């Protein structure tokens, strides 16, 4: 579903290379965990997948279902079913969360040639999804993410994901700032979306999340490259021993 081949990317403003020859393949149905020390390029990779203009790809390619997405703008990528939950969700003042969700969902339906949802139908879907994620419906009247607590933002991201039913989901530290109950709720939300035609990339620092969202593969990102891949036992190994041995072995 996703094939990243020898990707090199730099910050557009100053030319600093952050991603340096990254290779990663994630198949449909797979949940892949990406781990790695602070500053190794994990969030940058998610920004590049989303199509942010602050980064330039200088070499390599990103294939989604066999086709390069490098020339697509962020909304085209979203419409094709690529969903990103960022480490720091963006606040959207002036737009009620409910309204935001409705526009986002209907835009994607339109792109896929499906009918727009009627308002009652939409509201029913949002309420069901919100209830599953234990989000207070009153929160949906507030502008998206404005004044939301850290954990509320993360839940709101998962709500968007549940409604949009994307095919490729990238979750950047969705566990950070969540209390123990919320971690479980968010993980259940992600697990509910697991399916043979969908892939999920979970970026996390902690094995704890991976006890709830059990990954099929684990990849270590360091200095803009994947330096080791393995199964879920790799995350346990990292938790116990840290990154030093793997970094040394890759050097
Ligand atoms: N716009 C930018 N300007 C300057 N440096 C940047 C910019 N974007 C990313 N970087 C640098 O790129 C490196 C990778 O950052 P990134 O946020 O991708 O790391 P990360 O792996 O997500 O780290 P963390 O685990 O702390 O979230 C860091 O050294 C960061 O300072
Ligand atoms: Mg990050």
mmCIF file of C-alpha atoms and ligand atoms in Angstrom:
data_model
loop_
_atom_site.group_PDB
_atom_site.id
_atom_site.type_symbol
_atom_site.label_atom_id
_atom_site.label_comp_id
_atom_site.label_asym_id
_atom_site.label_seq_id
_atom_site.Cartn_x
_atom_site.Cartn_y
_atom_site.Cartn_z
ATOM 1 C CA UNK A 1 0.000 0.000 0.000
ATOM 2 C CA UNK A 2 2.821 2.382 0.898
ATOM 3 C CA UNK A 3 6.318 2.126 -0.504
ATOM 4 C CA UNK A 4 8.873 4.740 0.422
ATOM 5 C CA UNK A 5 11.995 4.312 -1.681
ATOM 6 C CA UNK A 6 15.329 5.932 -0.956
ATOM 7 C CA UNK A 7 13.595 9.108 0.156
ATOM 8 C CA UNK A 8 15.715 12.194 0.652
ATOM 9 C CA UNK A 9 14.027 15.375 1.818
ATOM 10 C CA UNK A 10 15.145 18.724 3.124
ATOM 11 C CA UNK A 11 13.688 21.806 4.741
ATOM 12 C CA UNK A 12 12.679 24.088 1.878
ATOM 13 C CA UNK A 13 13.644 27.286 3.680
ATOM 14 C CA UNK A 14 17.271 26.457 4.453
ATOM 15 C CA UNK A 15 18.063 23.239 2.590
ATOM 16 C CA UNK A 16 18.853 21.149 5.679
ATOM 17 C CA UNK A 17 18.496 17.487 4.814
ATOM 18 C CA UNK A 18 16.348 15.668 7.386
ATOM 19 C CA UNK A 19 15.316 12.475 5.585
ATOM 20 C CA UNK A 20 18.386 10.732 4.217
ATOM 21 C CA UNK A 21 17.665 7.673 2.129
ATOM 22 C CA UNK A 22 14.645 6.279 3.920
ATOM 23 C CA UNK A 23 13.097 2.980 2.815
ATOM 24 C CA UNK A 24 9.851 1.686 4.262
ATOM 25 C CA UNK A 25 7.147 -0.611 2.925
ATOM 26 C CA UNK A 26 3.812 -1.043 4.644
ATOM 27 C CA UNK A 27 1.304 -3.517 3.232
ATOM 28 C CA UNK A 28 -2.478 -3.292 3.289
ATOM 29 C CA UNK A 29 -3.763 -4.782 6.522
ATOM 30 C CA UNK A 30 -0.539 -4.052 8.340
ATOM 31 C CA UNK A 31 0.010 -1.971 11.458
ATOM 32 C CA UNK A 32 3.577 -0.666 11.452
ATOM 33 C CA UNK A 33 5.145 1.083 14.410
ATOM 34 C CA UNK A 34 7.866 3.670 13.796
ATOM 35 C CA UNK A 35 10.073 4.428 16.777
ATOM 36 C CA UNK A 36 13.274 6.399 17.147
ATOM 37 C CA UNK A 37 15.082 8.977 19.262
ATOM 38 C CA UNK A 38 13.935 12.615 19.451
ATOM 39 C CA UNK A 39 14.821 14.572 16.363
ATOM 40 C CA UNK A 40 15.348 11.531 14.137
ATOM 41 C CA UNK A 41 12.793 12.666 11.537
ATOM 42 C CA UNK A 42 9.578 10.847 12.474
ATOM 43 C CA UNK A 43 7.305 13.900 12.447
ATOM 44 C CA UNK A 44 9.090 15.239 9.373
ATOM 45 C CA UNK A 45 8.243 12.000 7.598
ATOM 46 C CA UNK A 46 4.572 12.416 8.512
ATOM 47 C CA UNK A 47 4.593 16.015 7.245
ATOM 48 C CA UNK A 48 6.137 14.891 3.972
ATOM 49 C CA UNK A 49 3.520 12.159 3.595
ATOM 50 C CA UNK A 50 0.807 14.783 4.117
ATOM 51 C CA UNK A 51 2.320 16.974 1.400
ATOM 52 C CA UNK A 52 3.415 19.972 3.435
ATOM 53 C CA UNK A 53 5.189 22.552 1.356
ATOM 54 C CA UNK A 54 7.864 23.332 3.954
ATOM 55 C CA UNK A 55 9.749 20.238 2.844
ATOM 56 C CA UNK A 56 11.286 19.345 -0.515
ATOM 57 C CA UNK A 57 11.850 15.828 -1.715
ATOM 58 C CA UNK A 58 15.189 15.800 -3.516
ATOM 59 C CA UNK A 59 15.504 12.090 -4.309
ATOM 60 C CA UNK A 60 13.505 8.880 -4.144
ATOM 61 C CA UNK A 61 9.772 8.356 -4.263
ATOM 62 C CA UNK A 62 6.656 7.690 -2.225
ATOM 63 C CA UNK A 63 4.291 5.211 -3.840
ATOM 64 C CA UNK A 64 0.740 4.789 -2.621
ATOM 65 C CA UNK A 65 -1.001 1.803 -4.214
ATOM 66 C CA UNK A 66 1.778 1.788 -6.772
ATOM 67 C CA UNK A 67 1.499 5.446 -7.788
ATOM 68 C CA UNK A 68 3.749 8.304 -6.815
ATOM 69 C CA UNK A 69 2.028 10.874 -4.613
ATOM 70 C CA UNK A 70 4.835 13.435 -4.714
ATOM 71 C CA UNK A 71 3.019 15.689 -7.167
ATOM 72 C CA UNK A 72 -0.308 15.599 -5.298
ATOM 73 C CA UNK A 73 -1.317 18.433 -3.001
ATOM 74 C CA UNK A 74 -2.458 17.703 0.565
ATOM 75 C CA UNK A 75 -6.196 17.687 -0.238
ATOM 76 C CA UNK A 76 -5.704 15.261 -3.136
ATOM 77 C CA UNK A 77 -3.755 12.948 -0.863
ATOM 78 C CA UNK A 78 -6.501 13.144 1.760
ATOM 79 C CA UNK A 79 -9.149 12.452 -0.843
ATOM 80 C CA UNK A 80 -7.230 9.342 -1.890
ATOM 81 C CA UNK A 81 -7.529 8.073 1.660
ATOM 82 C CA UNK A 82 -4.326 9.210 3.336
ATOM 83 C CA UNK A 83 -4.912 10.491 6.852
ATOM 84 C CA UNK A 84 -2.394 12.075 9.205
ATOM 85 C CA UNK A 85 -2.868 12.707 12.911
ATOM 86 C CA UNK A 86 -0.129 15.139 13.808
ATOM 87 C CA UNK A 87 1.926 15.273 16.967
ATOM 88 C CA UNK A 88 0.692 18.842 17.445
ATOM 89 C CA UNK A 89 -2.848 19.088 16.035
ATOM 90 C CA UNK A 90 -3.614 22.392 14.328
ATOM 91 C CA UNK A 91 -6.119 24.752 15.933
ATOM 92 C CA UNK A 92 -8.812 26.075 13.613
ATOM 93 C CA UNK A 93 -10.419 29.117 15.222
ATOM 94 C CA UNK A 94 -13.836 30.207 14.014
ATOM 95 C CA UNK A 95 -14.915 26.812 12.676
ATOM 96 C CA UNK A 96 -16.986 24.579 14.924
ATOM 97 C CA UNK A 97 -15.576 21.048 15.070
ATOM 98 C CA UNK A 98 -18.890 19.678 13.824
ATOM 99 C CA UNK A 99 -18.808 21.965 10.774
ATOM 100 C CA UNK A 100 -15.185 21.132 10.069
ATOM 101 C CA UNK A 101 -15.935 17.416 10.156
ATOM 102 C CA UNK A 102 -18.929 17.798 7.880
ATOM 103 C CA UNK A 103 -17.019 19.737 5.241
ATOM 104 C CA UNK A 104 -14.044 17.368 5.428
ATOM 105 C CA UNK A 105 -16.242 14.299 5.066
ATOM 106 C CA UNK A 106 -18.398 15.683 2.263
ATOM 107 C CA UNK A 107 -15.410 16.967 0.295
ATOM 108 C CA UNK A 108 -13.960 13.495 0.319
ATOM 109 C CA UNK A 109 -17.263 11.905 -0.635
ATOM 110 C CA UNK A 110 -17.591 14.322 -3.526
ATOM 111 C CA UNK A 111 -14.088 13.494 -4.732
ATOM 112 C CA UNK A 112 -14.963 9.797 -4.694
ATOM 113 C CA UNK A 113 -18.190 10.454 -6.574
ATOM 114 C CA UNK A 114 -20.440 9.663 -3.594
ATOM 115 C CA UNK A 115 -23.457 11.727 -2.504
ATOM 116 C CA UNK A 116 -23.069 14.274 0.271
ATOM 117 C CA UNK A 117 -24.476 13.114 3.573
ATOM 118 C CA UNK A 118 -27.680 14.761 4.738
ATOM 119 C CA UNK A 119 -27.343 16.753 7.940
ATOM 120 C CA UNK A 120 -29.308 14.263 10.091
ATOM 121 C CA UNK A 121 -27.313 11.380 8.672
ATOM 122 C CA UNK A 122 -24.065 13.212 9.335
ATOM 123 C CA UNK A 123 -25.045 14.135 12.890
ATOM 124 C CA UNK A 124 -26.008 10.560 13.651
ATOM 125 C CA UNK A 125 -22.606 9.324 12.438
ATOM 126 C CA UNK A 126 -20.667 11.900 14.410
ATOM 127 C CA UNK A 127 -22.606 11.238 17.579
ATOM 128 C CA UNK A 128 -22.051 7.509 17.319
ATOM 129 C CA UNK A 129 -18.340 7.921 16.711
ATOM 130 C CA UNK A 130 -18.010 10.519 19.481
ATOM 131 C CA UNK A 131 -19.807 8.252 21.928
ATOM 132 C CA UNK A 132 -17.481 5.367 21.130
ATOM 133 C CA UNK A 133 -14.507 7.621 21.836
ATOM 134 C CA UNK A 134 -16.186 9.082 24.932
ATOM 135 C CA UNK A 135 -16.081 12.611 23.541
ATOM 136 C CA UNK A 136 -18.602 15.006 25.060
ATOM 137 C CA UNK A 137 -20.947 16.114 22.216
ATOM 138 C CA UNK A 138 -20.786 19.690 23.555
ATOM 139 C CA UNK A 139 -17.106 19.753 22.639
ATOM 140 C CA UNK A 140 -18.063 19.415 18.977
ATOM 141 C CA UNK A 141 -19.694 22.841 19.070
ATOM 142 C CA UNK A 142 -16.358 24.433 19.952
ATOM 143 C CA UNK A 143 -13.831 25.520 17.327
ATOM 144 C CA UNK A 144 -11.599 22.607 16.340
ATOM 145 C CA UNK A 145 -8.781 22.088 18.826
ATOM 146 C CA UNK A 146 -8.998 25.649 20.199
ATOM 147 C CA UNK A 147 -8.579 25.361 23.944
ATOM 148 C CA UNK A 148 -8.847 21.571 23.772
ATOM 149 C CA UNK A 149 -6.610 19.875 26.298
ATOM 150 C CA UNK A 150 -3.766 17.777 24.907
ATOM 151 C CA UNK A 151 -5.739 14.563 25.358
ATOM 152 C CA UNK A 152 -8.921 16.082 23.898
ATOM 153 C CA UNK A 153 -7.021 17.050 20.743
ATOM 154 C CA UNK A 154 -5.779 13.514 20.326
ATOM 155 C CA UNK A 155 -9.283 12.128 20.730
ATOM 156 C CA UNK A 156 -10.607 14.671 18.233
ATOM 157 C CA UNK A 157 -8.009 13.412 15.729
ATOM 158 C CA UNK A 158 -9.184 9.849 16.197
ATOM 159 C CA UNK A 159 -12.771 11.037 15.762
ATOM 160 C CA UNK A 160 -11.841 12.561 12.402
ATOM 161 C CA UNK A 161 -10.152 9.332 11.431
ATOM 162 C CA UNK A 162 -13.143 7.217 12.447
ATOM 163 C CA UNK A 163 -15.463 9.370 10.321
ATOM 164 C CA UNK A 164 -13.244 9.658 7.267
ATOM 165 C CA UNK A 165 -12.410 5.935 7.193
ATOM 166 C CA UNK A 166 -9.060 6.517 5.462
ATOM 167 C CA UNK A 167 -7.016 3.732 3.873
ATOM 168 C CA UNK A 168 -3.608 4.797 5.148
ATOM 169 C CA UNK A 169 -3.481 6.286 8.643
ATOM 170 C CA UNK A 170 -0.371 7.846 10.118
ATOM 171 C CA UNK A 171 -0.608 8.597 13.827
ATOM 172 C CA UNK A 172 2.214 10.714 15.242
ATOM 173 C CA UNK A 173 2.528 10.235 19.000
ATOM 174 C CA UNK A 174 -1.175 9.890 19.423
ATOM 175 C CA UNK A 175 -0.414 8.466 22.866
ATOM 176 C CA UNK A 176 1.424 11.500 24.189
ATOM 177 C CA UNK A 177 -0.542 13.368 26.820
ATOM 178 C CA UNK A 178 -3.255 10.744 27.127
ATOM 179 C CA UNK A 179 -4.348 9.506 30.517
ATOM 180 C CA UNK A 180 -4.486 5.748 30.974
ATOM 181 C CA UNK A 181 -8.193 5.442 30.197
ATOM 182 C CA UNK A 182 -7.925 7.698 27.157
ATOM 183 C CA UNK A 183 -5.007 5.627 25.863
ATOM 184 C CA UNK A 184 -7.231 2.584 25.930
ATOM 185 C CA UNK A 185 -10.109 4.415 24.231
ATOM 186 C CA UNK A 186 -7.886 5.796 21.493
ATOM 187 C CA UNK A 187 -6.243 2.411 20.967
ATOM 188 C CA UNK A 188 -9.662 0.768 20.710
ATOM 189 C CA UNK A 189 -10.600 3.418 18.144
ATOM 190 C CA UNK A 190 -7.535 2.542 16.083
ATOM 191 C CA UNK A 191 -8.065 -1.204 16.474
ATOM 192 C CA UNK A 192 -11.664 -0.829 15.304
ATOM 193 C CA UNK A 193 -10.298 0.501 12.018
ATOM 194 C CA UNK A 194 -7.897 -2.380 11.472
ATOM 195 C CA UNK A 195 -8.893 -4.133 8.293
ATOM 196 C CA UNK A 196 -7.303 -6.058 5.423
ATOM 197 C CA UNK A 197 -7.616 -3.061 3.086
ATOM 198 C CA UNK A 198 -6.198 -0.483 5.460
ATOM 199 C CA UNK A 199 -2.715 0.234 6.777
ATOM 200 C CA UNK A 200 -1.770 2.114 9.922
ATOM 201 C CA UNK A 201 1.571 3.645 10.835
ATOM 202 C CA UNK A 202 1.896 4.378 14.522
ATOM 203 C CA UNK A 203 4.726 6.688 15.547
ATOM 204 C CA UNK A 204 5.435 6.296 19.224
ATOM 205 C CA UNK A 205 8.153 6.379 21.855
ATOM 206 C CA UNK A 206 6.558 3.842 24.108
ATOM 207 C CA UNK A 207 5.966 0.156 24.156
ATOM 208 C CA UNK A 208 2.910 0.864 26.316
ATOM 209 C CA UNK A 209 0.782 1.960 23.332
ATOM 210 C CA UNK A 210 1.914 -1.114 21.428
ATOM 211 C CA UNK A 211 0.441 -3.348 24.112
ATOM 212 C CA UNK A 212 -2.946 -2.022 23.052
ATOM 213 C CA UNK A 213 -2.268 -1.566 19.344
ATOM 214 C CA UNK A 214 -0.183 -4.638 18.619
ATOM 215 C CA UNK A 215 1.985 -3.893 15.568
ATOM 216 C CA UNK A 216 2.811 -6.327 12.780
ATOM 217 C CA UNK A 217 6.161 -4.634 12.232
ATOM 218 C CA UNK A 218 8.411 -2.222 14.122
ATOM 219 C CA UNK A 219 10.894 0.127 12.442
ATOM 220 C CA UNK A 220 13.590 2.259 14.000
ATOM 221 C CA UNK A 221 14.145 5.655 12.413
ATOM 222 C CA UNK A 222 17.462 7.329 13.128
ATOM 223 C CA UNK A 223 18.951 10.352 11.402
ATOM 224 C CA UNK A 224 16.461 10.177 8.588
ATOM 225 C CA UNK A 225 16.847 6.465 7.812
ATOM 226 C CA UNK A 226 15.214 3.245 8.906
ATOM 227 C CA UNK A 227 18.140 1.489 10.553
ATOM 228 C CA UNK A 228 16.366 -1.625 11.801
ATOM 229 C CA UNK A 229 13.071 -3.390 11.248
ATOM 230 C CA UNK A 230 11.565 -6.302 13.115
ATOM 231 C CA UNK A 231 8.416 -7.666 14.662
ATOM 232 C CA UNK A 232 6.770 -6.513 17.888
ATOM 233 C CA UNK A 233 9.599 -7.982 19.949
ATOM 234 C CA UNK A 234 11.841 -5.199 18.625
ATOM 235 C CA UNK A 235 9.771 -2.659 20.576
ATOM 236 C CA UNK A 236 10.206 -4.696 23.754
ATOM 237 C CA UNK A 237 13.912 -4.899 23.106
ATOM 238 C CA UNK A 238 14.110 -1.105 22.694
ATOM 239 C CA UNK A 239 12.143 -0.567 25.886
ATOM 240 C CA UNK A 240 14.571 -2.774 27.783
ATOM 241 C CA UNK A 241 17.850 -1.683 26.189
ATOM 242 C CA UNK A 242 17.398 1.693 24.524
ATOM 243 C CA UNK A 243 18.697 2.643 21.101
ATOM 244 C CA UNK A 244 22.476 2.575 21.647
ATOM 245 C CA UNK A 245 23.153 -1.011 20.473
ATOM 246 C CA UNK A 246 21.024 -0.675 17.354
ATOM 247 C CA UNK A 247 22.615 2.651 16.471
ATOM 248 C CA UNK A 248 26.104 1.196 16.977
ATOM 249 C CA UNK A 249 25.290 -1.841 14.877
ATOM 250 C CA UNK A 250 24.017 0.358 12.048
ATOM 251 C CA UNK A 251 27.035 2.677 12.112
HETATM 252 N N1 LIG B 1 11.360 23.641 9.834
HETATM 253 C C1 LIG B 1 12.455 23.204 10.455
HETATM 254 N N2 LIG B 1 13.498 24.041 10.722
HETATM 255 C C2 LIG B 1 14.603 23.574 11.332
HETATM 256 N N3 LIG B 1 14.768 22.318 11.741
HETATM 257 C C3 LIG B 1 13.777 21.450 11.522
HETATM 258 C C4 LIG B 1 12.563 21.840 10.868
HETATM 259 N N4 LIG B 1 11.769 20.757 10.768
HETATM 260 C C5 LIG B 1 12.455 19.749 11.337
HETATM 261 N N5 LIG B 1 13.658 20.157 11.783
HETATM 262 C C6 LIG B 1 14.680 19.337 12.462
HETATM 263 O O1 LIG B 1 14.601 18.051 11.897
HETATM 264 C C7 LIG B 1 14.903 17.064 12.865
HETATM 265 C C8 LIG B 1 13.806 16.034 12.868
HETATM 266 O O2 LIG B 1 12.649 16.576 13.506
HETATM 267 P P1 LIG B 1 11.326 15.740 13.736
HETATM 268 O O3 LIG B 1 10.313 16.630 14.341
HETATM 269 O O4 LIG B 1 10.975 15.048 12.474
HETATM 270 O O5 LIG B 1 11.818 14.661 14.800
HETATM 271 P P2 LIG B 1 11.010 13.515 15.544
HETATM 272 O O6 LIG B 1 11.691 12.232 15.207
HETATM 273 O O7 LIG B 1 9.567 13.631 15.251
HETATM 274 O O8 LIG B 1 11.299 13.851 17.072
HETATM 275 P P3 LIG B 1 10.376 13.717 18.395
HETATM 276 O O9 LIG B 1 10.516 12.294 18.827
HETATM 277 O O10 LIG B 1 11.011 14.620 19.360
HETATM 278 O O11 LIG B 1 8.974 14.104 18.037
HETATM 279 C C9 LIG B 1 15.093 17.806 14.178
HETATM 280 O O12 LIG B 1 16.465 17.958 14.395
HETATM 281 C C10 LIG B 1 14.412 19.130 13.920
HETATM 282 O O13 LIG B 1 14.972 20.164 14.693
HETATM 283 MG MG1 LIG B 2 7.937 14.059 16.374
#
